[in-house]
C-alpha cells in the first residue's frame, strides 16, 4: 500500500458562489469498480472517509449529491484523483437545478366583507354563523348562504429555489427561466370526507382545477371562490409543475352549520349555549367551547403543522422538538380544558398530542432519526393506548385512565429535551 492510500479522503461540496452546500446526501463512488464508498447526508457539506482498509485500492472517485437546490453532478463532471489532494480537501462545485419543484403551498381564507365568520383561519372554515333566540327557541340565520359568496381561498406555491443562499447572485437569465416555470404551475384538488381519519389517500382521485371557461388554472398564485358543494368536506389543494404530488399541498376542512345536542347543550358553529333556570329567567353562557371531542378535533386540525406554514423536512431536530414542546403541547392543556366530559377531554388530549408528534416528525430534516422514532416510539391508536395504560400503569378504572391520559399528554420527556438543549417554557 502506498503512503497516499493510507490517508483519509476529504471532500467538500459547495455552490458556484463558494457557499458550502448544507443538508445534502453525498455519494462517493470509486471510479474503477463503481463501488459506493459513502452515501449519507452531510449537515455542513464536508465528508471525511477514514476507513483506510476499505479505501486502499481507491485511486480515483466521483462525487454525486442529492439536494433539491442543486444538480447531482459537479460543475466539472469529472472524477477526483486521490493523489492530487494529498491531505487536503477535494473541493467540488455544483450548479443550481434548472427545473423548479413545488415545495410547499400556502392557503389563506379571505373575506371580501369583514363581518362574517371571525373563527375562520388559514385551514378551517365555519359557515355560516347562527344565533340562538332564547325567547322563541329558534335559530336565526345570519345571511347564511350569502356568506359563502364573500369568501375566497388565496393560494400561493413555494419552490425548491426560493430559499437558496445568495439568490440575488443568480444571473438574469436564470431568474427568467425560473419565472417562466412558475407561470406553468398547475393546481389540483382532492375532495374527501370530514369523518375520515386520513382524508387524503395515496390512490385518491384528483381533479385539475379549471376556470369557468374550462381552462386549467396556472400560475404561482391563484384565487378560488368557495363552492357550496365543498361544505362539510375536506379539500386538499396541491400545486405541481410536471408530476402531480398531493403531498405538496394544503388541506382545508370546511364545515357547514350544524346543530349538535348533547347533555342539554346546543352547539352553534363552535360556540355553545348553556341554558339553565336562574330566578325564573334563562341564563346564557357564551364562549369558545366544545360540546365533544369531535368538535375539539376541529381545533386539532386548525393548529397543525400545515396551518402554521411549516413545510415538511424543514426543521432541525432541535427546532422540531422546540416547536413540539413549547408551541404545541401548551395548547393541549388550554384547548382541552374547554371540553365538557372527562372521556371526551382525554380523547382530545390524546389526539392533539398524536398530531403534534406526527407533525414534528414530518417537519424534521433528519429523516433517518424520524424513521427511527416511528419504529422505537410509534404513534398509538386510542385502543392501543388504553391497553398500554392498563398493562404498564396498572390502572383499571376508566376515570383514572382518562385522568392519566390528560396528564401524560400535556408533558414531554425531560431526557429528550436535555439531549437536544430544549427548555420547556
Coordinates of C-alpha atoms in Angstrom, one line a residue:
X1 CA 0.0 0.0 0.0
X2 CA 1.4 3.4 -0.9
X3 CA 1.7 6.2 1.6
X4 CA -1.1 8.1 -0.2
X5 CA -3.6 5.2 0.1
X6 CA -3.1 5.2 3.9
X7 CA -4.6 8.7 4.2
X8 CA -8.2 9.6 4.6
X9 CA -10.2 11.2 1.7
X10 CA -11.5 14.6 2.5
X11 CA -14.4 16.1 0.4
X12 CA -16.1 19.5 0.5
X13 CA -19.1 20.4 -1.7
X14 CA -20.2 24.0 -2.4
X15 CA -22.2 26.0 -4.8
X16 CA -20.8 28.2 -7.6
X17 CA -20.7 31.1 -5.2
X18 CA -18.4 29.2 -2.9
X19 CA -21.0 28.6 -0.2
X20 CA -21.0 25.1 1.5
X21 CA -24.0 23.0 0.5
X22 CA -25.7 22.0 3.6
X23 CA -28.0 19.0 4.3
X24 CA -27.1 17.2 1.0
X25 CA -26.8 13.5 0.6
X26 CA -23.3 12.8 -0.6
X27 CA -22.5 9.7 -2.6
X28 CA -18.8 8.8 -3.2
X29 CA -18.3 6.2 -5.9
X30 CA -15.0 4.5 -6.7
X31 CA -14.2 5.2 -10.4
X32 CA -12.8 1.8 -11.4
X33 CA -15.3 -0.6 -9.7
X34 CA -18.3 1.7 -9.2
X35 CA -18.2 0.7 -5.5
X36 CA -20.2 3.1 -3.3
X37 CA -17.8 4.3 -0.6
X38 CA -20.2 6.7 1.1
X39 CA -23.8 7.6 0.8
X40 CA -25.1 9.7 3.7
X41 CA -26.4 13.2 4.5
X42 CA -23.9 15.8 5.4
X43 CA -25.0 18.8 7.5
X44 CA -22.1 21.1 6.7
X45 CA -21.1 19.9 3.2
X46 CA -18.0 18.1 4.3
X47 CA -17.1 14.4 4.4
X48 CA -14.0 12.6 5.7
X49 CA -13.6 9.0 4.7
X50 CA -11.2 7.3 7.1
X51 CA -11.8 3.6 6.6
X52 CA -8.3 3.0 5.2
X53 CA -8.7 -0.7 4.6
X54 CA -11.8 -0.1 2.5
X55 CA -10.1 2.7 0.6
X56 CA -6.7 1.0 -0.1
X57 CA -7.5 0.3 -3.7
X58 CA -9.2 3.6 -4.4
X59 CA -7.1 5.9 -6.7
X60 CA -9.9 7.9 -8.1
X61 CA -13.6 8.6 -7.4
X62 CA -16.5 10.7 -8.3
X63 CA -19.0 12.5 -6.1
X64 CA -22.7 12.9 -6.7
X65 CA -25.1 14.7 -4.4
X66 CA -28.9 14.7 -3.8
X67 CA -30.3 18.1 -2.9
X68 CA -33.5 19.9 -4.1
X69 CA -31.5 23.1 -5.0
X70 CA -28.6 21.6 -6.9
X71 CA -27.7 19.4 -9.9
X72 CA -26.4 15.9 -8.9
X73 CA -23.1 16.1 -10.8
X74 CA -20.4 18.7 -10.1
X75 CA -19.6 21.6 -12.5
X76 CA -16.5 19.8 -14.0
X77 CA -18.4 16.5 -14.1
X78 CA -15.0 14.7 -13.8
X79 CA -13.5 12.2 -11.3
X80 CA -11.3 13.2 -8.4
X81 CA -7.8 11.8 -8.5
X82 CA -6.8 10.9 -4.9
X83 CA -3.2 11.8 -5.3
X84 CA -3.9 15.3 -6.5
X85 CA -5.0 16.4 -3.0
X86 CA -2.7 14.7 -0.5
X87 CA -4.1 15.6 3.0
X88 CA -6.3 18.4 1.6
X89 CA -10.0 18.7 0.7
X90 CA -11.3 17.7 -2.7
X91 CA -13.5 20.8 -3.4
X92 CA -16.3 20.3 -5.8
X93 CA -18.8 22.9 -7.1
X94 CA -22.4 22.3 -8.1
X95 CA -24.8 24.3 -10.3
X96 CA -28.3 25.1 -9.2
X97 CA -31.1 23.0 -10.6
X98 CA -32.6 24.3 -13.8
X99 CA -36.0 22.8 -13.1
X100 CA -38.2 24.1 -10.3
X101 CA -40.1 21.8 -7.9
X102 CA -43.1 22.9 -5.8
X103 CA -42.0 22.5 -2.2
X104 CA -45.0 24.0 -0.2
X105 CA -48.4 25.5 -0.7
X106 CA -49.8 28.3 1.5
X107 CA -53.6 28.8 1.8
X108 CA -55.4 31.8 3.2
X109 CA -59.1 32.4 3.6
X110 CA -60.0 36.0 2.8
X111 CA -63.4 37.6 3.2
X112 CA -64.5 40.3 0.8
X113 CA -66.5 41.8 3.6
X114 CA -65.3 41.7 7.1
X115 CA -68.3 40.9 9.3
X116 CA -68.6 37.2 8.8
X117 CA -67.0 34.2 10.4
X118 CA -64.5 35.5 12.8
X119 CA -63.4 32.0 13.7
X120 CA -62.1 31.3 10.3
X121 CA -58.3 30.7 9.9
X122 CA -55.9 29.6 7.2
X123 CA -57.2 26.0 7.3
X124 CA -60.7 25.9 8.7
X125 CA -63.9 27.5 7.7
X126 CA -67.1 27.5 9.8
X127 CA -70.2 28.5 7.8
X128 CA -72.5 30.3 8.4
X129 CA -73.0 31.7 11.9
X130 CA -76.2 31.2 13.7
X131 CA -77.7 32.8 16.8
X132 CA -80.0 31.0 19.2
X133 CA -83.0 33.1 20.1
X134 CA -83.8 32.3 23.8
X135 CA -87.3 33.8 23.7
X136 CA -88.7 31.6 21.0
X137 CA -86.2 28.8 21.0
X138 CA -85.2 29.1 17.3
X139 CA -82.1 29.7 15.3
X140 CA -81.8 32.9 13.3
X141 CA -79.7 32.6 10.1
X142 CA -77.2 35.4 9.6
X143 CA -77.2 35.8 5.8
X144 CA -76.4 32.1 5.7
X145 CA -75.7 31.1 2.1
X146 CA -74.7 34.7 1.1
X147 CA -71.7 34.4 3.5
X148 CA -70.2 31.8 1.1
X149 CA -70.1 34.2 -1.7
X150 CA -67.9 36.6 0.3
X151 CA -65.2 34.0 0.9
X152 CA -62.2 33.3 -1.3
X153 CA -59.3 30.9 -1.0
X154 CA -56.0 32.5 -1.9
X155 CA -53.2 30.0 -2.7
X156 CA -49.5 30.6 -3.3
X157 CA -46.9 28.0 -4.3
X158 CA -43.4 28.0 -3.0
X159 CA -40.5 26.3 -4.8
X160 CA -37.2 24.5 -4.1
X161 CA -35.2 27.5 -5.2
X162 CA -37.0 30.1 -3.1
X163 CA -34.6 29.8 -0.2
X164 CA -31.2 29.2 -1.9
X165 CA -28.2 31.0 -0.4
X166 CA -27.2 34.2 -2.3
X167 CA -30.3 34.1 -4.5
X168 CA -29.6 37.6 -5.6
X169 CA -26.4 36.4 -7.3
X170 CA -28.3 34.4 -9.9
X171 CA -28.0 35.5 -13.4
X172 CA -30.9 37.4 -15.0
X173 CA -31.2 34.5 -17.5
X174 CA -31.6 32.0 -14.6
X175 CA -34.1 34.2 -12.9
X176 CA -36.1 34.5 -16.1
X177 CA -36.1 30.7 -16.6
X178 CA -37.4 30.2 -13.1
X179 CA -40.1 32.8 -13.5
X180 CA -41.3 31.2 -16.8
X181 CA -41.6 27.9 -15.0
X182 CA -43.6 29.4 -12.2
X183 CA -46.1 30.7 -14.7
X184 CA -46.7 27.0 -15.7
X185 CA -47.5 25.9 -12.1
X186 CA -50.7 23.8 -12.3
X187 CA -53.2 23.1 -9.5
X188 CA -55.2 20.0 -8.4
X189 CA -57.8 19.2 -5.8
X190 CA -58.9 16.1 -3.9
X191 CA -62.2 16.1 -2.1
X192 CA -62.7 13.8 0.9
X193 CA -64.9 13.3 3.9
X194 CA -64.5 15.2 7.2
X195 CA -65.1 11.9 9.0
X196 CA -62.1 10.1 7.6
X197 CA -59.0 9.9 9.9
X198 CA -56.8 10.1 6.8
X199 CA -58.8 12.3 4.3
X200 CA -56.2 12.1 1.5
X201 CA -55.0 8.7 0.5
X202 CA -52.3 7.9 -2.0
X203 CA -54.7 6.4 -4.5
X204 CA -57.3 9.2 -4.2
X205 CA -58.9 10.5 -7.4
X206 CA -57.9 14.1 -8.1
X207 CA -59.2 16.8 -10.4
X208 CA -57.2 19.5 -12.2
X209 CA -58.5 22.9 -11.2
X210 CA -60.0 24.9 -14.1
X211 CA -61.7 28.3 -14.5
X212 CA -65.2 28.9 -15.7
X213 CA -64.1 28.6 -19.4
X214 CA -62.7 25.1 -18.7
X215 CA -59.1 26.2 -19.0
X216 CA -56.5 25.0 -16.4
X217 CA -55.7 27.4 -13.7
X218 CA -52.0 28.1 -13.9
X219 CA -49.5 30.4 -12.0
X220 CA -47.6 30.9 -8.8
X221 CA -50.7 32.3 -7.1
X222 CA -54.4 31.6 -7.7
X223 CA -57.7 32.6 -6.1
X224 CA -60.7 30.2 -5.7
X225 CA -64.2 31.2 -4.9
X226 CA -65.6 28.9 -2.2
X227 CA -68.2 26.5 -3.6
X228 CA -71.3 25.2 -1.8
X229 CA -70.6 21.6 -2.8
X230 CA -67.4 21.8 -0.7
X231 CA -69.4 22.3 2.6
X232 CA -68.8 19.5 5.1
X233 CA -65.9 18.3 3.0
X234 CA -62.1 18.1 3.3
X235 CA -60.4 19.5 0.3
X236 CA -56.7 19.0 -0.4
X237 CA -55.3 21.6 -2.9
X238 CA -51.8 21.0 -4.3
X239 CA -49.5 22.5 -6.9
X240 CA -47.1 21.0 -9.3
X241 CA -45.2 21.8 -12.5
X242 CA -44.7 18.4 -14.1
X243 CA -45.7 15.4 -11.9
X244 CA -48.8 15.7 -9.6
X245 CA -48.0 15.1 -5.9
X246 CA -50.8 15.6 -3.4
X247 CA -48.3 15.6 -0.5
X248 CA -47.1 19.0 -1.6
X249 CA -50.3 21.0 -0.8
X250 CA -52.6 22.2 1.9
X251 CA -55.7 20.7 3.4
X252 CA -58.8 22.7 4.2
X253 CA -61.6 21.5 6.5
X254 CA -64.9 23.2 5.6
X255 CA -67.8 23.0 8.0
X256 CA -71.5 23.8 7.2
X257 CA -73.9 24.9 10.0
X258 CA -74.6 22.2 12.5
X259 CA -77.0 21.6 15.4
X260 CA -75.2 19.5 17.9
X261 CA -77.1 18.4 21.1
X262 CA -75.5 16.6 24.0
X263 CA -76.4 16.7 27.6
X264 CA -78.6 19.8 27.3
X265 CA -76.1 21.7 25.2
X266 CA -76.7 23.3 21.8
X267 CA -73.6 23.8 19.7
X268 CA -73.7 26.7 17.3
X269 CA -70.7 26.7 14.9
X270 CA -68.0 26.3 17.5
X271 CA -69.9 28.1 20.3
X272 CA -72.3 26.6 22.9
X273 CA -75.2 27.9 24.8
X274 CA -75.8 26.5 28.3
X275 CA -79.4 27.2 29.3
X276 CA -80.4 27.0 32.9
X277 CA -83.2 28.3 35.0
X278 CA -82.0 31.1 37.3
X279 CA -84.6 33.1 39.2
X280 CA -87.2 32.2 36.6
X281 CA -85.0 33.6 33.8
X282 CA -82.7 31.8 31.3
X283 CA -79.0 32.3 31.9
X284 CA -76.8 32.3 28.7
X285 CA -73.1 31.5 28.9
X286 CA -71.3 32.0 25.6
X287 CA -67.7 31.3 24.7
X288 CA -65.5 29.2 22.5
X289 CA -66.2 25.8 24.0
X290 CA -66.5 22.3 22.6
X291 CA -69.5 20.1 23.2
X292 CA -67.5 16.9 22.4
X293 CA -64.1 15.5 21.4
X294 CA -65.3 15.6 17.8
X295 CA -65.8 19.4 18.0
X296 CA -62.4 19.7 19.7
X297 CA -60.8 17.8 16.9
X298 CA -61.6 20.6 14.5
X299 CA -59.2 22.7 16.5
X300 CA -56.6 19.9 16.3
X301 CA -56.7 20.4 12.5
X302 CA -56.6 24.2 12.8
X303 CA -53.5 24.0 14.9
X304 CA -51.5 21.5 12.8
X305 CA -48.1 21.9 11.1
X306 CA -49.5 22.9 7.7
X307 CA -51.8 25.6 9.1
X308 CA -48.7 27.2 10.7
X309 CA -46.9 27.2 7.4
X310 CA -44.2 24.7 8.5
X311 CA -43.0 22.7 5.4
X312 CA -42.1 19.0 5.6
X313 CA -38.5 18.3 6.3
X314 CA -37.7 21.9 7.1
X315 CA -36.6 21.9 10.7
X316 CA -33.6 20.6 12.6
X317 CA -34.1 18.0 15.3
X318 CA -33.8 20.7 18.0
X319 CA -36.2 23.1 16.1
X320 CA -38.8 20.4 15.7
X321 CA -38.5 19.5 19.4
X322 CA -38.7 23.1 20.4
X323 CA -41.9 23.6 18.3
X324 CA -43.5 20.4 19.8
X325 CA -42.6 21.2 23.4
X326 CA -43.1 25.0 23.6
X327 CA -45.7 25.7 20.8
X328 CA -47.9 22.6 20.6
X329 CA -48.1 21.0 24.0
X330 CA -49.2 24.2 25.8
X331 CA -52.2 24.3 23.5
X332 CA -53.3 20.8 24.6
X333 CA -54.0 22.0 28.2
X334 CA -55.5 25.3 27.1
X335 CA -57.8 23.8 24.5
X336 CA -58.6 20.6 26.3
X337 CA -60.0 22.4 29.3
X338 CA -62.8 23.6 27.0
X339 CA -64.3 20.1 26.5
X340 CA -67.1 19.2 28.9
X341 CA -66.9 15.5 29.7
X342 CA -63.8 13.7 31.1
X343 CA -63.8 10.9 28.5
X344 CA -64.1 13.4 25.6
X345 CA -61.4 15.6 27.1
X346 CA -59.0 12.7 27.4
X347 CA -59.6 11.7 23.8
X348 CA -58.9 15.3 22.7
X349 CA -55.6 15.4 24.6
X350 CA -54.6 12.1 23.1
X351 CA -55.4 13.1 19.6
X352 CA -53.8 16.6 19.8
X353 CA -50.6 15.1 21.2
X354 CA -50.5 12.4 18.5
X355 CA -51.0 15.1 15.8
X356 CA -48.3 17.2 17.3
X357 CA -45.8 14.3 17.4
X358 CA -46.6 13.3 13.8
X359 CA -46.2 16.9 12.7
X360 CA -42.9 17.3 14.5
X361 CA -41.5 14.2 12.9
X362 CA -42.8 15.2 9.4
X363 CA -41.0 18.6 9.9
X364 CA -37.6 17.0 10.7
X365 CA -35.0 17.3 8.0
X366 CA -33.2 14.3 9.7
X367 CA -35.4 11.6 8.0
X368 CA -33.2 8.8 9.5
X369 CA -34.0 10.0 13.0
X370 CA -37.7 10.5 12.2
X371 CA -38.0 7.0 10.8
X372 CA -36.2 5.6 13.9
X373 CA -38.7 7.4 16.2
X374 CA -41.6 5.8 14.2
X375 CA -40.1 2.4 14.9
X376 CA -39.0 2.8 18.5
X377 CA -41.8 5.1 19.7
X378 CA -44.7 4.5 17.3
X379 CA -47.9 6.6 17.5
X380 CA -50.6 4.5 19.1
X381 CA -54.3 4.3 18.4
X382 CA -56.7 5.1 21.2
X383 CA -57.4 1.4 21.8
X384 CA -53.6 0.6 21.9
X385 CA -53.1 3.4 24.4
X386 CA -55.9 2.2 26.7
X387 CA -54.4 -1.3 26.7
X388 CA -50.9 0.1 27.4
X389 CA -52.0 2.1 30.4
X390 CA -53.9 -0.9 31.8
X391 CA -50.9 -3.1 31.4
X392 CA -47.9 -0.8 32.2
X393 CA -49.5 1.6 34.7
X394 CA -51.8 -0.9 36.4
X395 CA -54.9 1.3 36.0
X396 CA -58.3 -0.4 35.6
X397 CA -60.8 2.3 36.4
X398 CA -61.6 4.3 33.3
X399 CA -61.8 7.6 35.2
X400 CA -58.2 7.0 36.3
X401 CA -57.1 6.1 32.8
X402 CA -58.7 9.3 31.4
X403 CA -57.0 11.5 34.1
X404 CA -53.7 9.8 33.4
X405 CA -54.1 10.3 29.6
X406 CA -54.8 14.1 30.2
X407 CA -51.7 14.4 32.4
X408 CA -49.4 12.4 30.2
X409 CA -50.5 14.2 27.0
X410 CA -49.5 17.6 28.5
X411 CA -45.9 16.8 29.3
X412 CA -42.7 15.9 27.4
X413 CA -39.7 13.7 28.3
X414 CA -37.0 15.6 30.2
X415 CA -34.3 13.3 28.9
X416 CA -35.1 14.1 25.3
X417 CA -35.4 17.8 26.0
X418 CA -32.0 17.8 27.7
X419 CA -30.2 15.9 25.0
X420 CA -31.4 18.5 22.4
X421 CA -30.9 21.5 24.6
X422 CA -34.7 22.3 24.7
X423 CA -36.0 24.1 27.8
X424 CA -39.8 23.9 28.3
X425 CA -41.3 27.3 28.9

